[in-house]
Every structure is written in structure tokens, then in C-alpha cells.
mmCIF file with all atom_site columns, C-alpha atoms in Angstrom:
data_model
loop_
_atom_site.group_PDB
_atom_site.id
_atom_site.type_symbol
_atom_site.label_atom_id
_atom_site.label_alt_id
_atom_site.label_comp_id
_atom_site.label_asym_id
_atom_site.label_entity_id
_atom_site.label_seq_id
_atom_site.pdbx_PDB_ins_code
_atom_site.Cartn_x
_atom_site.Cartn_y
_atom_site.Cartn_z
_atom_site.occupancy
_atom_site.B_iso_or_equiv
_atom_site.pdbx_formal_charge
_atom_site.auth_seq_id
_atom_site.auth_comp_id
_atom_site.auth_asym_id
_atom_site.auth_atom_id
_atom_site.pdbx_PDB_model_num
ATOM 1   C CA . MET A 1 1   ? 8.840   7.460   -5.350  1.00 96.00 ? 226 MET A CA 1
ATOM 2   C CA . ILE A 1 2   ? 5.311   7.606   -5.341  1.00 98.00 ? 227 ILE A CA 1
ATOM 3   C CA . VAL A 1 3   ? 2.642   6.573   -2.155  1.00 98.00 ? 228 VAL A CA 1
ATOM 4   C CA . LEU A 1 4   ? -0.655  5.405   -2.709  1.00 98.00 ? 229 LEU A CA 1
ATOM 5   C CA . ASN A 1 5   ? -2.348  5.495   0.109   1.00 98.00 ? 230 ASN A CA 1
ATOM 6   C CA . PHE A 1 6   ? -5.808  3.754   0.550   1.00 98.00 ? 231 PHE A CA 1
ATOM 7   C CA . ALA A 1 7   ? -5.729  4.448   4.403   1.00 96.00 ? 232 ALA A CA 1
ATOM 8   C CA . HIS A 1 8   ? -5.664  7.059   6.826   1.00 92.00 ? 233 HIS A CA 1
ATOM 9   C CA . PRO A 1 9   ? -4.396  10.292  6.128   1.00 94.00 ? 234 PRO A CA 1
ATOM 10  C CA . LEU A 1 10  ? -0.531  10.933  6.039   1.00 96.00 ? 235 LEU A CA 1
ATOM 11  C CA . THR A 1 11  ? 0.955   13.690  8.213   1.00 95.00 ? 236 THR A CA 1
ATOM 12  C CA . THR A 1 12  ? 4.585   15.990  6.624   1.00 96.00 ? 237 THR A CA 1
ATOM 13  C CA . GLU A 1 13  ? 6.391   13.621  9.506   1.00 95.00 ? 238 GLU A CA 1
ATOM 14  C CA . HIS A 1 14  ? 4.620   10.436  8.385   1.00 96.00 ? 239 HIS A CA 1
ATOM 15  C CA . LEU A 1 15  ? 6.337   11.388  4.975   1.00 97.00 ? 240 LEU A CA 1
ATOM 16  C CA . ASP A 1 16  ? 9.920   12.476  6.466   1.00 97.00 ? 241 ASP A CA 1
ATOM 17  C CA . GLN A 1 17  ? 10.049  9.070   8.033   1.00 96.00 ? 242 GLN A CA 1
ATOM 18  C CA . ILE A 1 18  ? 8.963   7.316   4.606   1.00 97.00 ? 243 ILE A CA 1
ATOM 19  C CA . ALA A 1 19  ? 11.378  9.232   2.846   1.00 97.00 ? 244 ALA A CA 1
ATOM 20  C CA . ALA A 1 20  ? 14.044  8.845   5.471   1.00 97.00 ? 245 ALA A CA 1
ATOM 21  C CA . LEU A 1 21  ? 13.578  4.544   5.234   1.00 96.00 ? 246 LEU A CA 1
ATOM 22  C CA . ILE A 1 22  ? 13.902  4.212   1.359   1.00 97.00 ? 247 ILE A CA 1
ATOM 23  C CA . ASN A 1 23  ? 16.254  6.799   1.342   1.00 96.00 ? 248 ASN A CA 1
ATOM 24  C CA . ARG A 1 24  ? 14.494  8.236   -1.493  1.00 95.00 ? 249 ARG A CA 1
ATOM 25  C CA . LYS A 1 25  ? 12.573  11.252  -2.106  1.00 96.00 ? 250 LYS A CA 1
ATOM 26  C CA . ILE A 1 26  ? 8.620   10.926  -2.117  1.00 97.00 ? 251 ILE A CA 1
ATOM 27  C CA . GLN A 1 27  ? 7.296   12.520  -5.734  1.00 97.00 ? 252 GLN A CA 1
ATOM 28  C CA . GLN A 1 28  ? 3.580   12.376  -4.886  1.00 97.00 ? 253 GLN A CA 1
ATOM 29  C CA . VAL A 1 29  ? 1.193   11.275  -2.417  1.00 98.00 ? 254 VAL A CA 1
ATOM 30  C CA . ILE A 1 30  ? -2.326  9.937   -3.816  1.00 98.00 ? 255 ILE A CA 1
ATOM 31  C CA . THR A 1 31  ? -4.436  9.377   -1.844  1.00 97.00 ? 256 THR A CA 1
ATOM 32  C CA . VAL A 1 32  ? -7.278  7.059   -2.704  1.00 97.00 ? 257 VAL A CA 1
ATOM 33  C CA . ASP A 1 33  ? -11.063 6.863   -0.763  1.00 95.00 ? 258 ASP A CA 1
ATOM 34  C CA . ALA A 1 34  ? -10.915 3.034   0.126   1.00 96.00 ? 259 ALA A CA 1
ATOM 35  C CA . GLN A 1 35  ? -14.495 2.822   1.865   1.00 95.00 ? 260 GLN A CA 1
ATOM 36  C CA . VAL A 1 36  ? -16.598 0.212   1.048   1.00 97.00 ? 261 VAL A CA 1
ATOM 37  C CA . ASP A 1 37  ? -20.242 -1.305  0.879   1.00 97.00 ? 262 ASP A CA 1
ATOM 38  C CA . PRO A 1 38  ? -20.353 -3.783  3.304   1.00 95.00 ? 263 PRO A CA 1
ATOM 39  C CA . HIS A 1 39  ? -23.620 -5.107  1.325   1.00 98.00 ? 264 HIS A CA 1
ATOM 40  C CA . GLN A 1 40  ? -21.805 -5.276  -2.134  1.00 98.00 ? 265 GLN A CA 1
ATOM 41  C CA . PRO A 1 41  ? -19.368 -7.419  -3.361  1.00 98.00 ? 266 PRO A CA 1
ATOM 42  C CA . LEU A 1 42  ? -16.012 -6.384  -2.356  1.00 98.00 ? 267 LEU A CA 1
ATOM 43  C CA . VAL A 1 43  ? -13.681 -6.866  -5.432  1.00 98.00 ? 268 VAL A CA 1
ATOM 44  C CA . PRO A 1 44  ? -15.514 -5.030  -8.636  1.00 98.00 ? 269 PRO A CA 1
ATOM 45  C CA . GLN A 1 45  ? -15.290 -2.178  -5.236  1.00 98.00 ? 270 GLN A CA 1
ATOM 46  C CA . VAL A 1 46  ? -11.856 -2.768  -5.065  1.00 98.00 ? 271 VAL A CA 1
ATOM 47  C CA . VAL A 1 47  ? -11.188 -2.806  -8.822  1.00 98.00 ? 272 VAL A CA 1
ATOM 48  C CA . GLU A 1 48  ? -12.892 0.511   -9.019  1.00 97.00 ? 273 GLU A CA 1
ATOM 49  C CA . MET A 1 49  ? -11.129 2.310   -6.412  1.00 97.00 ? 274 MET A CA 1
ATOM 50  C CA . VAL A 1 50  ? -7.667  0.838   -8.626  1.00 98.00 ? 275 VAL A CA 1
ATOM 51  C CA . ASP A 1 51  ? -9.257  2.165   -11.973 1.00 98.00 ? 276 ASP A CA 1
ATOM 52  C CA . ARG A 1 52  ? -10.133 5.987   -10.528 1.00 96.00 ? 277 ARG A CA 1
ATOM 53  C CA . LEU A 1 53  ? -6.156  6.249   -10.375 1.00 97.00 ? 278 LEU A CA 1
ATOM 54  C CA . GLY A 1 54  ? -6.253  6.477   -14.132 1.00 97.00 ? 279 GLY A CA 1
ATOM 55  C CA . PHE A 1 55  ? -2.801  4.435   -14.464 1.00 98.00 ? 280 PHE A CA 1
ATOM 56  C CA . SER A 1 56  ? -1.723  3.217   -18.135 1.00 97.00 ? 281 SER A CA 1
ATOM 57  C CA . PRO A 1 57  ? -0.830  -0.790  -18.127 1.00 97.00 ? 282 PRO A CA 1
ATOM 58  C CA . GLN A 1 58  ? 2.766   0.712   -18.697 1.00 97.00 ? 283 GLN A CA 1
ATOM 59  C CA . GLU A 1 59  ? 2.271   3.159   -15.794 1.00 98.00 ? 284 GLU A CA 1
ATOM 60  C CA . TRP A 1 60  ? 0.914   0.035   -13.719 1.00 97.00 ? 285 TRP A CA 1
ATOM 61  C CA . GLN A 1 61  ? 4.848   -1.555  -14.593 1.00 96.00 ? 286 GLN A CA 1
ATOM 62  C CA . THR A 1 62  ? 7.319   1.327   -14.692 1.00 97.00 ? 287 THR A CA 1
ATOM 63  C CA . LEU A 1 63  ? 6.448   4.138   -11.503 1.00 97.00 ? 288 LEU A CA 1
ATOM 64  C CA . PRO A 1 64  ? 8.086   3.365   -8.673  1.00 97.00 ? 289 PRO A CA 1
ATOM 65  C CA . LEU A 1 65  ? 4.906   2.917   -5.628  1.00 98.00 ? 290 LEU A CA 1
ATOM 66  C CA . LEU A 1 66  ? 5.029   2.121   -2.160  1.00 98.00 ? 291 LEU A CA 1
ATOM 67  C CA . ILE A 1 67  ? 1.275   1.015   -0.587  1.00 98.00 ? 292 ILE A CA 1
ATOM 68  C CA . LEU A 1 68  ? -0.143  2.003   2.338   1.00 98.00 ? 293 LEU A CA 1
ATOM 69  C CA . LEU A 1 69  ? -3.061  -0.804  2.860   1.00 98.00 ? 294 LEU A CA 1
ATOM 70  C CA . PRO A 1 70  ? -6.737  -0.030  4.069   1.00 97.00 ? 295 PRO A CA 1
ATOM 71  C CA . SER A 1 71  ? -7.331  -1.207  7.349   1.00 92.00 ? 296 SER A CA 1
ATOM 72  C CA . LEU A 1 72  ? -10.330 -3.488  6.128   1.00 93.00 ? 297 LEU A CA 1
ATOM 73  C CA . ASN A 1 73  ? -8.688  -6.840  5.968   1.00 95.00 ? 298 ASN A CA 1
ATOM 74  C CA . TYR A 1 74  ? -10.853 -8.265  3.034   1.00 97.00 ? 299 TYR A CA 1
ATOM 75  C CA . SER A 1 75  ? -9.855  -4.863  0.836   1.00 97.00 ? 300 SER A CA 1
ATOM 76  C CA . ALA A 1 76  ? -6.245  -5.086  1.926   1.00 97.00 ? 301 ALA A CA 1
ATOM 77  C CA . GLY A 1 77  ? -6.177  -8.961  0.671   1.00 98.00 ? 302 GLY A CA 1
ATOM 78  C CA . VAL A 1 78  ? -8.003  -8.077  -2.367  1.00 98.00 ? 303 VAL A CA 1
ATOM 79  C CA . LEU A 1 79  ? -6.179  -4.453  -3.304  1.00 98.00 ? 304 LEU A CA 1
ATOM 80  C CA . LEU A 1 80  ? -2.964  -6.801  -3.230  1.00 98.00 ? 305 LEU A CA 1
ATOM 81  C CA . ALA A 1 81  ? -4.112  -8.903  -5.799  1.00 98.00 ? 306 ALA A CA 1
ATOM 82  C CA . GLU A 1 82  ? -5.265  -6.269  -7.667  1.00 98.00 ? 307 GLU A CA 1
ATOM 83  C CA . LEU A 1 83  ? -2.450  -4.872  -7.250  1.00 98.00 ? 308 LEU A CA 1
ATOM 84  C CA . HIS A 1 84  ? -0.280  -7.819  -8.204  1.00 98.00 ? 309 HIS A CA 1
ATOM 85  C CA . GLY A 1 85  ? -1.707  -8.487  -11.729 1.00 97.00 ? 310 GLY A CA 1
ATOM 86  C CA . ARG A 1 86  ? -1.362  -5.011  -13.019 1.00 98.00 ? 311 ARG A CA 1
ATOM 87  C CA . ILE A 1 87  ? 2.106   -4.664  -11.549 1.00 97.00 ? 312 ILE A CA 1
ATOM 88  C CA . GLY A 1 88  ? 3.503   -8.110  -12.243 1.00 96.00 ? 313 GLY A CA 1
ATOM 89  C CA . HIS A 1 89  ? 4.922   -8.446  -8.365  1.00 97.00 ? 314 HIS A CA 1
ATOM 90  C CA . PHE A 1 90  ? 3.849   -7.237  -4.936  1.00 97.00 ? 315 PHE A CA 1
ATOM 91  C CA . PRO A 1 91  ? 4.618   -4.002  -4.091  1.00 97.00 ? 316 PRO A CA 1
ATOM 92  C CA . ALA A 1 92  ? 6.208   -2.485  -1.046  1.00 97.00 ? 317 ALA A CA 1
ATOM 93  C CA . ILE A 1 93  ? 3.904   -1.861  2.020   1.00 98.00 ? 318 ILE A CA 1
ATOM 94  C CA . VAL A 1 94  ? 4.045   0.607   4.303   1.00 98.00 ? 319 VAL A CA 1
ATOM 95  C CA . ARG A 1 95  ? 3.321   -0.269  8.155   1.00 97.00 ? 320 ARG A CA 1
ATOM 96  C CA . MET A 1 96  ? 2.125   1.702   10.599  1.00 96.00 ? 321 MET A CA 1
ATOM 97  C CA . ARG A 1 97  ? 2.264   1.343   14.359  1.00 93.00 ? 322 ARG A CA 1
ATOM 98  C CA . PRO A 1 98  ? 0.890   3.210   17.226  1.00 91.00 ? 323 PRO A CA 1
ATOM 99  C CA . ALA A 1 99  ? 3.661   5.721   18.578  1.00 88.00 ? 324 ALA A CA 1
ATOM 100 C CA . SER A 1 100 ? 4.966   4.433   22.033  1.00 82.00 ? 325 SER A CA 1
ATOM 101 C CA . THR A 1 101 ? 5.458   7.567   23.374  1.00 78.00 ? 326 THR A CA 1
ATOM 102 C CA . ALA A 1 102 ? 2.060   9.052   22.359  1.00 67.00 ? 327 ALA A CA 1
ATOM 103 C CA . VAL A 1 103 ? 0.177   10.640  25.513  1.00 79.00 ? 328 VAL A CA 1
ATOM 104 C CA . LEU A 1 104 ? -3.139  10.920  22.649  1.00 82.00 ? 329 LEU A CA 1
ATOM 105 C CA . PRO A 1 105 ? -3.854  8.117   19.501  1.00 83.00 ? 330 PRO A CA 1
ATOM 106 C CA . ARG A 1 106 ? -1.007  8.643   17.100  1.00 87.00 ? 331 ARG A CA 1
ATOM 107 C CA . TYR A 1 107 ? 0.700   6.749   14.170  1.00 92.00 ? 332 TYR A CA 1
ATOM 108 C CA . GLU A 1 108 ? 4.585   6.149   13.165  1.00 93.00 ? 333 GLU A CA 1
ATOM 109 C CA . VAL A 1 109 ? 5.890   4.981   10.517  1.00 96.00 ? 334 VAL A CA 1
ATOM 110 C CA . ALA A 1 110 ? 7.418   0.906   11.447  1.00 96.00 ? 335 ALA A CA 1
ATOM 111 C CA . GLU A 1 111 ? 8.608   0.136   8.779   1.00 97.00 ? 336 GLU A CA 1
ATOM 112 C CA . ILE A 1 112 ? 8.490   -0.899  5.035   1.00 98.00 ? 337 ILE A CA 1
ATOM 113 C CA . ILE A 1 113 ? 7.824   -4.259  4.171   1.00 98.00 ? 338 ILE A CA 1
ATOM 114 C CA . HIS A 1 114 ? 9.190   -5.919  0.406   1.00 97.00 ? 339 HIS A CA 1
ATOM 115 C CA . LEU A 1 115 ? 6.440   -7.639  -0.235  1.00 97.00 ? 340 LEU A CA 1
ATOM 116 C CA . GLN A 1 116 ? 7.536   -9.666  -3.596  1.00 96.00 ? 341 GLN A CA 1
ATOM 117 C CA . ALA A 1 117 ? 10.717  -10.475 -1.110  1.00 95.00 ? 342 ALA A CA 1
ATOM 118 C CA . VAL A 1 118 ? 8.844   -12.096 1.424   1.00 96.00 ? 343 VAL A CA 1
ATOM 119 C CA . ARG A 1 119 ? 7.010   -14.057 -1.192  1.00 95.00 ? 344 ARG A CA 1
ATOM 120 C CA . ASP A 1 120 ? 10.336  -15.405 -3.124  1.00 94.00 ? 345 ASP A CA 1
ATOM 121 C CA . ALA A 1 121 ? 11.624  -16.222 0.353   1.00 95.00 ? 346 ALA A CA 1
ATOM 122 C CA . ALA A 1 122 ? 8.479   -18.261 0.986   1.00 94.00 ? 347 ALA A CA 1
ATOM 123 C CA . ARG A 1 123 ? 8.696   -19.710 -2.327  1.00 91.00 ? 348 ARG A CA 1
ATOM 124 C CA . ALA A 1 124 ? 12.173  -21.217 -1.772  1.00 92.00 ? 349 ALA A CA 1
ATOM 125 C CA . ARG A 1 125 ? 11.063  -22.704 1.952   1.00 90.00 ? 350 ARG A CA 1
ATOM 126 C CA . ARG A 1 126 ? 8.375   -24.652 -0.297  1.00 85.00 ? 351 ARG A CA 1
ATOM 127 C CA . GLY A 1 127 ? 10.854  -26.775 -1.702  1.00 78.00 ? 352 GLY A CA 1
ATOM 128 C CA . SER A 1 128 ? 12.592  -27.468 1.382   1.00 66.00 ? 353 SER A CA 1
ATOM 129 C CA . GLY A 1 129 ? 11.343  -29.703 4.641   1.00 59.00 ? 354 GLY A CA 1
#
């Protein structure tokens, strides 16, 4: 599994939590600077950030990818649209949450969300009602 991290840095503990949830070894973590200039158009900035990864069209469609989304909601939305276009489906994402037992602010891995499964279930609900 390759983790594409558009968020805050991951610790060894985070990576262990992710590996346990997906029951797979993490082969590589690629951290992407997801800072954007709020005074410039967003879409070209997100496209450039994804282009920096340097994956070929075949790699986008075949590599096992897990995504940590950027915190900025607009960037996350555009990133998901860009990734869907390149991958051909919605990727799985990692949801982080504040650790409930932490005295100082600390985050832990909450869950892996398979966005394509969410989309498929929503599509099924579209026909009912």
C-alpha cells in the first residue's frame, strides 16, 4: 500500500494503526505539500500538487493507494475530483481524530473509509424512495 499524505506528518504509531486497519504492509508514504495560495484559483494548484507525484496514467490506475486528505475542505473536494479522474474510482481515505486519552493535542487513526463503496451505496439509494 502506498499512502499519499496531503495532511499533517504521520508518526510511526499512525502508520502502525493504518497497517493494522488495512491488514497490509505500507510500502511507502509520500508526503505532498498541500498548502495553497487562497488568492489564486484552486483547481490549477491542486492539479499541480497531484502532478508533482509523477505517476504515469497506468500507475494511477493500478497502484494500491490510500489517501490522507488536506484539512482545507475546498482542497479536499477538488483533490477527490482530480484523483477520481486519474484513478477511475474514488480512493480509500484515512480519517484521523483527536486522541481521547491525550493530555496534549494528539491525533490517532480513526478509520479507513472506502469512498467508492460509499458512492456505490448512495447510488443504490438514489433509485429507492
